Tab-separated table of C-alpha atoms in Angstrom:
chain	number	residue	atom	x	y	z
A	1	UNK	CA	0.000	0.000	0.000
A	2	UNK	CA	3.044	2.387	0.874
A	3	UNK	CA	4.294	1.435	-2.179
A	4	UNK	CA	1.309	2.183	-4.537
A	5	UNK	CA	1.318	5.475	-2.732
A	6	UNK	CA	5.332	6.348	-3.535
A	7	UNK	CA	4.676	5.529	-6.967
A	8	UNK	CA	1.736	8.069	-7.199
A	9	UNK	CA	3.033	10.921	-5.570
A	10	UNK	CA	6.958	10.777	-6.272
A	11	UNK	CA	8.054	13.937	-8.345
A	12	UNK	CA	6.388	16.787	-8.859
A	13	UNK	CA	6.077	16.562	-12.384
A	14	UNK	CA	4.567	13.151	-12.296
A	15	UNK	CA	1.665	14.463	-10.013
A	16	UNK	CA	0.842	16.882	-12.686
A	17	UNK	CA	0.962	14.955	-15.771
A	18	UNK	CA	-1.604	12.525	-13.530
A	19	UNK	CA	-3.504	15.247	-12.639
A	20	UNK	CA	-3.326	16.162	-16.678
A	21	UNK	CA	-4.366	12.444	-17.631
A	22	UNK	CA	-7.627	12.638	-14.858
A	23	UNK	CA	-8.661	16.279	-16.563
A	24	UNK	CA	-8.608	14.983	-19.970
A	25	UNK	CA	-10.172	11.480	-19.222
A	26	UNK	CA	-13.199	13.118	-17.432
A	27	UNK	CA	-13.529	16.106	-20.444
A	28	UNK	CA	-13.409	13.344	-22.939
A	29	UNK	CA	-15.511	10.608	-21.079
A	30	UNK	CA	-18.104	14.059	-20.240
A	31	UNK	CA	-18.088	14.488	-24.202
A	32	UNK	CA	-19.147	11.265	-25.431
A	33	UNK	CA	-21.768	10.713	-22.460
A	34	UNK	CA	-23.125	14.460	-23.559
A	35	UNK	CA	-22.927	13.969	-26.957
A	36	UNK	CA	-24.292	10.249	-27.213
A	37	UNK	CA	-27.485	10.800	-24.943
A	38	UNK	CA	-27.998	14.011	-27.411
A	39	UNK	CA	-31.809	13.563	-28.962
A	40	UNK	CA	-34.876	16.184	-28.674
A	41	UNK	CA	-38.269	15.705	-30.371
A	42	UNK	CA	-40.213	18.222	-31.717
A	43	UNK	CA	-43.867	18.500	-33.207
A	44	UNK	CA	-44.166	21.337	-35.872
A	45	UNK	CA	-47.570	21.972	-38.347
A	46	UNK	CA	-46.426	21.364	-41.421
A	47	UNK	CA	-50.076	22.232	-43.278
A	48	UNK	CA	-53.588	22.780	-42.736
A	49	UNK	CA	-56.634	20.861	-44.140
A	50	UNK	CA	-59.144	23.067	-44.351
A	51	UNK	CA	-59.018	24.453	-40.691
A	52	UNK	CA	-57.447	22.174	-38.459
A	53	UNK	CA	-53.630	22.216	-38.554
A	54	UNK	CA	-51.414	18.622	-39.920
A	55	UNK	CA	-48.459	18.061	-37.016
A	56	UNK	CA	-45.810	15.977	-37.844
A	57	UNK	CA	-43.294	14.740	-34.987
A	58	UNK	CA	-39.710	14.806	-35.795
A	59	UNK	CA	-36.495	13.606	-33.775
A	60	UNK	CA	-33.252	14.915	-34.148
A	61	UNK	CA	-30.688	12.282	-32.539
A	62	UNK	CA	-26.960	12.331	-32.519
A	63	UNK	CA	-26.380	9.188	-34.770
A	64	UNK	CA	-28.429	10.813	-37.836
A	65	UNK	CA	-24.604	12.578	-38.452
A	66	UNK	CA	-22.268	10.331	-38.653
A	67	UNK	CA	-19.715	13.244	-37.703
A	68	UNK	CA	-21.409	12.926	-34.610
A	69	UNK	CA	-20.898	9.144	-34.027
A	70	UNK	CA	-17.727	9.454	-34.952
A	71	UNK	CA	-17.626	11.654	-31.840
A	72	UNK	CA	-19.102	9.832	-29.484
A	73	UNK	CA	-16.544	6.701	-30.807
A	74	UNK	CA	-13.558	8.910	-30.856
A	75	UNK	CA	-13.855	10.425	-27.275
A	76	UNK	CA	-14.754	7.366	-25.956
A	77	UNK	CA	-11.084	5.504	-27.183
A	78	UNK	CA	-9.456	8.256	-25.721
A	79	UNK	CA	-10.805	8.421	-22.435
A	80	UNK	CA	-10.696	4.594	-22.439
A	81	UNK	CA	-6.894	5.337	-23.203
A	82	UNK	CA	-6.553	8.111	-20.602
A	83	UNK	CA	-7.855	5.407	-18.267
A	84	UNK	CA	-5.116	2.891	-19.122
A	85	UNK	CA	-2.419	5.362	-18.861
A	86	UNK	CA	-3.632	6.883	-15.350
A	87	UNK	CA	-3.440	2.903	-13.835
A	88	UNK	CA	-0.498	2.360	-15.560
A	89	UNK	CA	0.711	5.134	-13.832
A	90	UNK	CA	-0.403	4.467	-10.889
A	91	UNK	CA	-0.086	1.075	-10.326
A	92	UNK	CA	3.171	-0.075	-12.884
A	93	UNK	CA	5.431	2.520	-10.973
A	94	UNK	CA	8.590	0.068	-10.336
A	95	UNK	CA	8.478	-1.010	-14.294
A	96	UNK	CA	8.719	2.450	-16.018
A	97	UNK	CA	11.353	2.009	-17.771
A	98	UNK	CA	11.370	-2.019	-18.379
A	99	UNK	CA	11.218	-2.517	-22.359
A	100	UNK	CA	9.938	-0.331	-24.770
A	101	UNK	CA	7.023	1.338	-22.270
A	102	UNK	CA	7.908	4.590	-22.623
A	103	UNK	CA	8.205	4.742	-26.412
A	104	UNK	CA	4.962	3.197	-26.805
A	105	UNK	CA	3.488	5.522	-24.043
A	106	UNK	CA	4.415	8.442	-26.244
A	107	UNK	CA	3.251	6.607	-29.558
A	108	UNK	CA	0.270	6.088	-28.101
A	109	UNK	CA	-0.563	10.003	-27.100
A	110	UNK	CA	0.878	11.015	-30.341
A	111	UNK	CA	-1.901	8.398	-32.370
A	112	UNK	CA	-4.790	9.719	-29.540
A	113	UNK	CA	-4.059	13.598	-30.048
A	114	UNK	CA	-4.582	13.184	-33.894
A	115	UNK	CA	-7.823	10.862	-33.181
A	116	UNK	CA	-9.450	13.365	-30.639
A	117	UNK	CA	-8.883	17.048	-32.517
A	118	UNK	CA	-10.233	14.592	-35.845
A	119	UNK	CA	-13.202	13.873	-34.073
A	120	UNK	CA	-13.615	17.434	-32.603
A	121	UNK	CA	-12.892	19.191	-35.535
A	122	UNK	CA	-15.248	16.942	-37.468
A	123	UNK	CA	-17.927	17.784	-35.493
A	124	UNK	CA	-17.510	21.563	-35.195
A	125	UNK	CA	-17.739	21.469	-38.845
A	126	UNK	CA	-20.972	19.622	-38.853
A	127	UNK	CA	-22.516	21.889	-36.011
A	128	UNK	CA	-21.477	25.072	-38.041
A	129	UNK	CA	-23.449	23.726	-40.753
A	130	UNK	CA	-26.396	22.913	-38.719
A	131	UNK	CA	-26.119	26.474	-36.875
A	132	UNK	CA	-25.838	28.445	-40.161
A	133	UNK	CA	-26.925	26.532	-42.776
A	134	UNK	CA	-25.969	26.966	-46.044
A	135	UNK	CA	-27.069	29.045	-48.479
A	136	UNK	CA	-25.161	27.894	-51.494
A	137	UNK	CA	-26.151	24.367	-51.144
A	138	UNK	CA	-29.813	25.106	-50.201
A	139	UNK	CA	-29.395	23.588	-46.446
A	140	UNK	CA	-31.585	24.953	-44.205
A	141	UNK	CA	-30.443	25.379	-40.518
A	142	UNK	CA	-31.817	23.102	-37.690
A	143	UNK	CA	-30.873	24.912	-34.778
A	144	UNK	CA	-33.529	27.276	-34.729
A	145	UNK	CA	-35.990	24.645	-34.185
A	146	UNK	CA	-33.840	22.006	-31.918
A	147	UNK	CA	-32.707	24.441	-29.730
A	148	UNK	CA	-31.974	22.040	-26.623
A	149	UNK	CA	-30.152	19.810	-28.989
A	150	UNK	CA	-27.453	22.260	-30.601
A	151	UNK	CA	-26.997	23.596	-26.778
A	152	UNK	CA	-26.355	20.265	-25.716
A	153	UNK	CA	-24.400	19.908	-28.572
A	154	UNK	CA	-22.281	22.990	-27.981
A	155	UNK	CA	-21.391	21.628	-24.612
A	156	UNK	CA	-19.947	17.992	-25.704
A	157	UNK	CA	-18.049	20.483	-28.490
A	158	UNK	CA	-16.200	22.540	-25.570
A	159	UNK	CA	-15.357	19.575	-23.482
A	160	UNK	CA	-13.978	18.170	-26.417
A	161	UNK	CA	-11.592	20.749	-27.207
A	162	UNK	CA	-10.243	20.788	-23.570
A	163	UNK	CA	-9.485	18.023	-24.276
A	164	UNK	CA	-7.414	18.428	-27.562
A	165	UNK	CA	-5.308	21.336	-25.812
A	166	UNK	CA	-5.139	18.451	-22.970
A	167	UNK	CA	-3.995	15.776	-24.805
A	168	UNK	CA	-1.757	17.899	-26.707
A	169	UNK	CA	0.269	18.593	-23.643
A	170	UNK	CA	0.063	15.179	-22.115
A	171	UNK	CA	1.609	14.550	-25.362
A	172	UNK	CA	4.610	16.641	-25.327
A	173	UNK	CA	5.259	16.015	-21.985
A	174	UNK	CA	5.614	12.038	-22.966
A	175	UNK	CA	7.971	12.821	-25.704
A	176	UNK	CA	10.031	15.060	-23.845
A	177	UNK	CA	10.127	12.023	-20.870
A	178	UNK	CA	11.449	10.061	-23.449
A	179	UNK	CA	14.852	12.554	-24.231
A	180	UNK	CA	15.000	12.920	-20.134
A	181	UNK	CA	14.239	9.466	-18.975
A	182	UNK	CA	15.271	9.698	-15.178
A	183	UNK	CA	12.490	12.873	-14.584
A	184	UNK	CA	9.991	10.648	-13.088
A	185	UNK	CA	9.418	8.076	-9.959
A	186	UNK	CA	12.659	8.120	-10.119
A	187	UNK	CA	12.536	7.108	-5.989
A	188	UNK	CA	11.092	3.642	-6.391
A	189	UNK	CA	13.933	2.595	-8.630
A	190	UNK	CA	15.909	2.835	-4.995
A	191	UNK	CA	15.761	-0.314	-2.689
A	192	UNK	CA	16.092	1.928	0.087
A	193	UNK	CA	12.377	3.133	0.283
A	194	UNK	CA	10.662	-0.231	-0.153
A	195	UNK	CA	8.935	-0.375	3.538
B	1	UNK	CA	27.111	5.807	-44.618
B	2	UNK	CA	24.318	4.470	-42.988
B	3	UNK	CA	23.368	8.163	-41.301
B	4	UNK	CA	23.535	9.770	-44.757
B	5	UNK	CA	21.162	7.133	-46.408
B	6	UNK	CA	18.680	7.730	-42.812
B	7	UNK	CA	19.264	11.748	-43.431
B	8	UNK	CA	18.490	11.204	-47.695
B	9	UNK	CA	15.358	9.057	-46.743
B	10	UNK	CA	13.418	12.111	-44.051
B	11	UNK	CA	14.577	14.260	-46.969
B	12	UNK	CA	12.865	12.542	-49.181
B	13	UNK	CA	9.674	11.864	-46.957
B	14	UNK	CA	9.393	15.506	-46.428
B	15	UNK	CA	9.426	16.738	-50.133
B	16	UNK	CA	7.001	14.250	-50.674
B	17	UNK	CA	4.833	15.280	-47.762
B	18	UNK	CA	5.393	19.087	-49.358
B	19	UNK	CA	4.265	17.725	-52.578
B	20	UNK	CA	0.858	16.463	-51.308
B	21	UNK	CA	-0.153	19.001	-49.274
B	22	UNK	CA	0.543	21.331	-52.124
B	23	UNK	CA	-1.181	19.474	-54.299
B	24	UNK	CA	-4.366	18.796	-52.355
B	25	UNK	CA	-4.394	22.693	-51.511
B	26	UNK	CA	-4.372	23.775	-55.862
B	27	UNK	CA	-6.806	20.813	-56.805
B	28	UNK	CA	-9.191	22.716	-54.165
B	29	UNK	CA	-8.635	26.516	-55.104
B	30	UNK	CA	-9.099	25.118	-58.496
B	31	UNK	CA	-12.315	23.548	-58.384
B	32	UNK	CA	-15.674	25.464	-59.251
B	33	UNK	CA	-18.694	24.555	-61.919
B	34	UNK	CA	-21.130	26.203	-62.757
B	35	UNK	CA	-24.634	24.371	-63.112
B	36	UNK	CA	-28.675	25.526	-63.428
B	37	UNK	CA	-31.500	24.086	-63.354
B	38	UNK	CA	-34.359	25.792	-63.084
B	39	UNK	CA	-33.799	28.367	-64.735
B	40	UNK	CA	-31.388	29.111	-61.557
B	41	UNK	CA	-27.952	29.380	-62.637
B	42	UNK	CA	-25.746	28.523	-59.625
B	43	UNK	CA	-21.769	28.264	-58.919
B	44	UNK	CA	-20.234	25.897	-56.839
B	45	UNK	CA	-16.835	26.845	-55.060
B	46	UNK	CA	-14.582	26.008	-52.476
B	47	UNK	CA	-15.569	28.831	-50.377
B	48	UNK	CA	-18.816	27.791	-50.178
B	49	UNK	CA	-18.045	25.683	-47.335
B	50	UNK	CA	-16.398	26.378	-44.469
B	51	UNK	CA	-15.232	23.210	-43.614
B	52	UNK	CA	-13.579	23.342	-46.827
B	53	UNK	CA	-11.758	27.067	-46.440
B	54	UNK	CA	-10.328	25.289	-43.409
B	55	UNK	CA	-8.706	22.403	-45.400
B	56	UNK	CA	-7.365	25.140	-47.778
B	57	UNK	CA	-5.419	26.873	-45.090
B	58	UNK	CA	-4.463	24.095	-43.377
B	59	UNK	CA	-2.970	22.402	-46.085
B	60	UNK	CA	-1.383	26.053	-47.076
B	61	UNK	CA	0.223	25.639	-43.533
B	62	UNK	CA	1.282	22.890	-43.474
B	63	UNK	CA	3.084	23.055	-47.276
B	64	UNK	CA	5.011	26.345	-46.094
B	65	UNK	CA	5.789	24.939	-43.240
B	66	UNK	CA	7.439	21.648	-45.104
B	67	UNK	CA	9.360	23.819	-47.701
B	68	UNK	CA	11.105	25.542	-44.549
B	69	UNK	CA	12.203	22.493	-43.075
B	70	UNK	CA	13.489	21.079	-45.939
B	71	UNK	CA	16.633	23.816	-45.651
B	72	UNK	CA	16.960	23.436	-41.799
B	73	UNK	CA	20.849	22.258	-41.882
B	74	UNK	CA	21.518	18.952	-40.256
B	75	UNK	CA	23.868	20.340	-37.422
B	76	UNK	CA	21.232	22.653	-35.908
B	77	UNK	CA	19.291	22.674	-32.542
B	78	UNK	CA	16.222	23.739	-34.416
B	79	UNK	CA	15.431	19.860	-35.071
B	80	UNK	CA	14.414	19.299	-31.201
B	81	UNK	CA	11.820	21.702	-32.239
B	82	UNK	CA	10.695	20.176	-35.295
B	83	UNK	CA	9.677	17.420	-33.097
B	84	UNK	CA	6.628	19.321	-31.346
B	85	UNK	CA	5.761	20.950	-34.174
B	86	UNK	CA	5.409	18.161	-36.728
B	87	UNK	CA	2.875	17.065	-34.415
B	88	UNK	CA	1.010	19.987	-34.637
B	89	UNK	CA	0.997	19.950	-38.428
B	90	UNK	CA	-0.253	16.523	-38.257
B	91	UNK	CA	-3.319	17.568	-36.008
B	92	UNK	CA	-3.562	20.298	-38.370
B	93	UNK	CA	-3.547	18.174	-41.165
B	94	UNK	CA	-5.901	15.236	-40.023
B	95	UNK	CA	-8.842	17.788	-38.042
B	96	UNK	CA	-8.811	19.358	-41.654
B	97	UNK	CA	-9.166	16.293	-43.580
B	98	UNK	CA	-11.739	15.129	-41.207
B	99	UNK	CA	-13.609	18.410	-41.335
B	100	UNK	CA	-13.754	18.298	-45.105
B	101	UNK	CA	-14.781	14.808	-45.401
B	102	UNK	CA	-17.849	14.954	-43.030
B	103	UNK	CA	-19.089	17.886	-44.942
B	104	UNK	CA	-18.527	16.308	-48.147
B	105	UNK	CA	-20.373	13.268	-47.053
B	106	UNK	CA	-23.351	15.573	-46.682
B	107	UNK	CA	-22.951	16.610	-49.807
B	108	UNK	CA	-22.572	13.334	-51.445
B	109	UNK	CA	-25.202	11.629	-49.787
B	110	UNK	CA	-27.661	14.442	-47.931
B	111	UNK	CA	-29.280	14.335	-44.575
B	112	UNK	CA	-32.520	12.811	-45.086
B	113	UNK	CA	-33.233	13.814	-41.126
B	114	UNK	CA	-32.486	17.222	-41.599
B	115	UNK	CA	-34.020	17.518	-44.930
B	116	UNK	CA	-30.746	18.217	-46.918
B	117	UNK	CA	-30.641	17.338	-50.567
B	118	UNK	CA	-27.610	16.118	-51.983
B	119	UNK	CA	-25.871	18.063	-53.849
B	120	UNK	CA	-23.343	16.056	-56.175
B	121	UNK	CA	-26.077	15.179	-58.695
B	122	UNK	CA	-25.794	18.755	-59.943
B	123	UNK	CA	-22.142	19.369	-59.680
B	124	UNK	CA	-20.681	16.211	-60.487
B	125	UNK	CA	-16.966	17.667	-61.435
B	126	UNK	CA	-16.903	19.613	-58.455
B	127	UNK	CA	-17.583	16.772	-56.203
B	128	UNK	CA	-14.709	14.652	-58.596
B	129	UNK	CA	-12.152	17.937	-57.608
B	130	UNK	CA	-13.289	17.909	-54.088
B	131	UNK	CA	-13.211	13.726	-53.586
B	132	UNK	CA	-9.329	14.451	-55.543
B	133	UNK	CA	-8.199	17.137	-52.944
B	134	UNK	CA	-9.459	15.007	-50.284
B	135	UNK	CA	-7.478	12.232	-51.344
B	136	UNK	CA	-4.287	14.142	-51.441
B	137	UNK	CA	-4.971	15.576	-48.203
B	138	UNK	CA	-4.859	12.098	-46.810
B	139	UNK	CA	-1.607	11.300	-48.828
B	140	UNK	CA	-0.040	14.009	-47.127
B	141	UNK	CA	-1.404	12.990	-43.793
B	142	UNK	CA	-0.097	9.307	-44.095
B	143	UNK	CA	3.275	10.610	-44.610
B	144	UNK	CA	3.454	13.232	-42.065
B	145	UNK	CA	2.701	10.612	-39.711
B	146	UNK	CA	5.748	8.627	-41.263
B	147	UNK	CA	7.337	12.043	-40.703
B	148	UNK	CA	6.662	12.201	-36.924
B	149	UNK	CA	7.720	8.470	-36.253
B	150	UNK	CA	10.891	9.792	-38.308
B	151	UNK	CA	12.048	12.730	-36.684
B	152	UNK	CA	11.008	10.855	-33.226
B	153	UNK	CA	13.622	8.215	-34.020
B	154	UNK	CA	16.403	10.561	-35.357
B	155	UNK	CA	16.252	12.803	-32.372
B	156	UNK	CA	14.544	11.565	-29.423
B	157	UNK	CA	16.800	7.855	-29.186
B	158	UNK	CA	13.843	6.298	-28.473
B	159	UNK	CA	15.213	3.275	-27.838
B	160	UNK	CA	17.116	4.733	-24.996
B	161	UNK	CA	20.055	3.168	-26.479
B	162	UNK	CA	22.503	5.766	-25.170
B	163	UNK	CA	22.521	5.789	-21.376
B	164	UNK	CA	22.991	8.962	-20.172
């Protein structure tokens, strides 16, 4: 237990790239949970006969875009991978530098920060076009009448991007461990503290 | 020998790289039709699109950005640097791609939900230009990736085969 402990809070810099992983594993996992439980329906008259008015019910739902699923997908692989790395972390503290862990632990953030600002990007796009419509293409805008859902929307966007700028750091700072490999838990690699 | 042959090949990788991203950046200035129908005469362009003004300046980035490295000389400190921001050109690179691509597959195939006609049936050799620039874009992307693992390798030691 004194052990697990050590590995967790030796070096300052290691407490902040964990507290860096939890921050972008709960924007990302907050993202995906937003974006996937994203549906509002509406009824609208679309005519009259005669005098009474025709309603029609329509649903707008996250997985009619498949920008959108893509989302959901993406920030869900990347908090799943924030996970791994924050136990890793946590609990692999005497093996950090045993084989080839932290080359792939930088390989890995590299291949997540492209996936997650794909995803967000992607999406941002999609919600522009939703917000504005488009004109040229004759696409009206939905966001006038699904107001809930593009607000809803809009948040899972944000979190998302906190956690691009997130994962962007986490990234750098696992490259740069790799050029300075004695920066972190350095302590357990000591016999001496073992209780 | 076998450093000069490593230094040839990211030489190589990045003109190439430079090459695609150029190329998927003219293919998508260039592309615009004109079609009517309905006695409606409309022009499709790249600027019509957002998403697609993105890709343009992304890729316009990222192919400036190439052509400078490409003179960096080999003894310099710069290529620490180079590091960082080659991933940043590659999140450049793939968010536009992936922008472009989801709005193109609303034009290709509409939104029946949100009541969005395709629009490829009326511009067909605009949506040919578009699919081409797209394809480039990912080209480019596939190698700046090879590009990152590269200049990883040739200045990180990854391997940790020097014990410092």
């Amino acid at each position: 237990m004194a052990k697990l402990a050590l590995a967790a809070t030796s070096g300052k810099s290691c407490k902040i790239l964990l507290g860096l992983r939890l921050l972008a594993f709960s924007a990302t996992l907050s993202a995906a949970i937003v974006m996937g439980l994203n549906k509002e329906t509406e009824t609208f008259v679309v005519g009259k006969v005669g005098n009474t008015p025709i309603k029609a019910t329509f649903t707008a739902k996250f997985d009619h875009t498949p920008a959108f699923v893509f989302f959901v997908v993406a920030n869900a692989m990347v908090s799943f991978h924030n996970l791994l790395m924050i136990a890793l972390q946590i609990f692999g503290g005497e093996m950090e530098f045993t084989g080839f862990r932290l080359l792939s632990v930088a390989i890995l953030d590299m291949l997540n920060v492209t996936l997650i600002s794909a995803a967000a990007n992607a999406a941002a796009f999609m919600a522009e076009v939703g917000k504005n419509g488009n004109k040229h293409a004759r696409w009206d805008k939905i966001c006038d009448r699904f107001a809930t859902y593009c607000d809803h929307g809009a948040g899972a966007l944000i979190a998302a991007f906190a956690g691009v700028i997130l994962m962007l750091i986490i990234s750098a700072a696992s490259i740069s461990r790799l050029v300075q490999p004695n920066k972190c838990c350095s302590t357990t690699a000591s016999p001496s503290v073992v209780p | 020998m076998v450093k000069l042959t490593k230094r040839i090949g990211g030489l190589v990788l990045r003109l190439a790289a430079f090459g695609a991203a150029l190329a998927a950046l003219i293919v998508m200035i260039t592309s615009r039709e004109r079609a009517s129908f309905f006695a409606v005469s409309l022009e499709a362009k790249y600027t019509d699109m957002a998403a697609f003004k993105y890709f343009v300046i992304a890729n316009a980035v990222v192919s400036v950005y190439s052509f400078l490295v490409l003179f960096l000389p080999k003894e310099s400190l710069l290529w620490k640097f180079v590091v960082v921001l080659d991933l940043v050109m590659t999140m450049l690179l793939t968010s536009s791609l992936s922008a472009a691509l989801a709005v193109a597959q609303v034009g290709k195939k509409g939104n029946a939900n949100a009541g969005w006609l395709p629009i490829c049936g009326q511009v067909p050799k605009f949506c040919d230009q578009i699919t081409g620039a797209l394809i480039a874009g990912f080209v480019a992307l596939v190698l700046y990736v090879l590009l990152l693992l590269y200049s990883l390798h040739s200045v990180v030691d990854p391997f940790l085969l020097q014990k410092s």
